[in-house]
Rosetta silent file (secondary structure, phi, psi, omega in degrees, C-alpha in Angstrom):
SEQUENCE: MVLRRAGRSSIATIKLFPSGGNVQVDLFHTNIPAEAYEEITEGWTEYFLGAIKEFLEGA
SCORE:     score description
SCORE:     0.000 S_00000001
   1 L     0.000  134.758  178.259  282.683  -22.270   98.638 S_00000001
   2 E  -124.614  126.917  176.057  285.479  -24.392   97.138 S_00000001
   3 E  -113.699  139.877  177.998  285.220  -28.154   96.680 S_00000001
   4 E  -114.726  131.841  175.862  288.178  -30.299   95.657 S_00000001
   5 E  -147.040  125.295  178.765  287.828  -33.526   93.747 S_00000001
   6 L    55.254   40.359  175.405  290.616  -35.264   91.860 S_00000001
   7 L    78.465    1.551 -178.121  292.940  -32.279   92.252 S_00000001
   8 E  -116.105  135.208 -179.614  290.561  -29.793   90.656 S_00000001
   9 E   -86.520  136.563  171.510  288.726  -27.053   92.533 S_00000001
  10 E  -106.533  121.968 -173.008  284.998  -26.524   92.106 S_00000001
  11 E  -114.778  128.241  176.346  284.152  -22.919   92.984 S_00000001
  12 E  -112.930  132.557  177.869  280.702  -21.602   93.923 S_00000001
  13 E  -125.880  128.809  177.385  279.989  -17.876   94.060 S_00000001
  14 E  -116.883  126.369  177.326  276.720  -16.415   95.344 S_00000001
  15 E  -117.398  130.898  176.708  275.916  -12.755   94.730 S_00000001
  16 E  -116.577  131.779  175.794  272.979  -11.003   96.397 S_00000001
  17 E  -152.732  153.684 -177.576  271.855   -7.559   95.307 S_00000001
  18 E   -66.043  145.224  177.876  268.731   -5.413   95.465 S_00000001
  19 E  -144.550   93.856 -173.624  266.298   -5.571   92.572 S_00000001
  20 L    66.409 -126.807  177.198  263.383   -3.200   93.064 S_00000001
  21 L   -95.226   11.712 -176.965  261.827   -4.219   96.386 S_00000001
  22 E  -117.302 -177.947  173.419  263.322   -7.714   96.171 S_00000001
  23 E  -120.453  129.545  176.453  266.708   -9.390   96.371 S_00000001
  24 E   -96.634  137.188  178.653  268.181  -11.074   93.314 S_00000001
  25 E  -114.259  121.993  173.712  270.399  -14.119   93.846 S_00000001
  26 E  -110.287  126.533  179.985  272.998  -15.012   91.228 S_00000001
  27 E  -118.192  125.748  176.392  274.687  -18.392   91.657 S_00000001
  28 E  -123.812  124.018  179.358  277.753  -19.367   89.641 S_00000001
  29 E  -130.902  115.998 -175.584  279.295  -22.811   90.163 S_00000001
  30 E  -112.087  160.709  177.845  282.259  -23.747   87.978 S_00000001
  31 L    59.263   40.553  176.100  284.323  -26.890   87.417 S_00000001
  32 L   -79.655  126.492  176.891  281.553  -29.258   88.453 S_00000001
  33 L   -60.975  137.638 -176.485  282.538  -32.839   87.594 S_00000001
  34 H   -53.940  -39.915 -176.765  280.189  -34.228   84.921 S_00000001
  35 H   -71.417  -13.594 -179.008  279.291  -37.243   87.054 S_00000001
  36 H  -108.929   -2.682 -172.601  278.192  -34.967   89.925 S_00000001
  37 H   -55.517  -52.522 -175.998  276.368  -32.269   87.915 S_00000001
  38 H   -62.101  -45.123 -179.477  272.792  -33.501   88.433 S_00000001
  39 H   -63.697  -42.059 -179.940  273.266  -34.182   92.151 S_00000001
  40 H   -67.423  -42.985  179.168  274.917  -30.801   92.757 S_00000001
  41 H   -60.518  -45.924  177.836  272.256  -28.927   90.776 S_00000001
  42 H   -63.229  -38.811  179.419  269.475  -30.611   92.747 S_00000001
  43 H   -63.357  -43.238  177.536  271.313  -29.891   95.999 S_00000001
  44 H   -59.097  -46.906 -177.085  271.592  -26.169   95.244 S_00000001
  45 H   -66.848  -48.959 -173.230  267.885  -25.981   94.465 S_00000001
  46 H   -74.071  -42.263 -171.205  266.622  -28.170   97.294 S_00000001
  47 H  -101.724  -47.354 -171.165  268.913  -27.208  100.165 S_00000001
  48 H   -89.116  -50.767 -176.303  270.681  -23.917   99.631 S_00000001
  49 H   -66.395  -37.221  175.901  268.521  -21.663   97.454 S_00000001
  50 H   -63.087  -40.499  178.816  265.372  -22.545   99.392 S_00000001
  51 H   -67.476  -39.252  177.262  267.121  -21.734  102.677 S_00000001
  52 H   -62.984  -43.486  179.674  268.403  -18.418  101.304 S_00000001
  53 H   -61.258  -47.217  178.862  264.883  -17.533  100.155 S_00000001
  54 H   -60.167  -42.572  179.479  263.386  -18.365  103.566 S_00000001
  55 H   -61.800  -47.332 -177.676  266.074  -16.333  105.319 S_00000001
  56 H   -67.870  -34.496  178.098  265.563  -13.283  103.108 S_00000001
  57 H   -68.170  -26.866  179.070  261.773  -13.451  103.424 S_00000001
  58 H   -87.153   -9.117 -176.655  262.162  -13.391  107.216 S_00000001
  59 L   -77.302    0.000    0.000  264.578  -10.436  107.177 S_00000001
């Protein structure tokens, strides 16, 4: 996912890989504007990572 704000790209990369009998999720999000950091961090936790977890548990 790439977000643009003030001419600068914010890039999010999600990697999923097996870890024993589970799936490990690595999330890297770079170039987050300082004024948006808290909101973006909360959004990842509340909306995206929870949805990924629910999806993987149902797989």
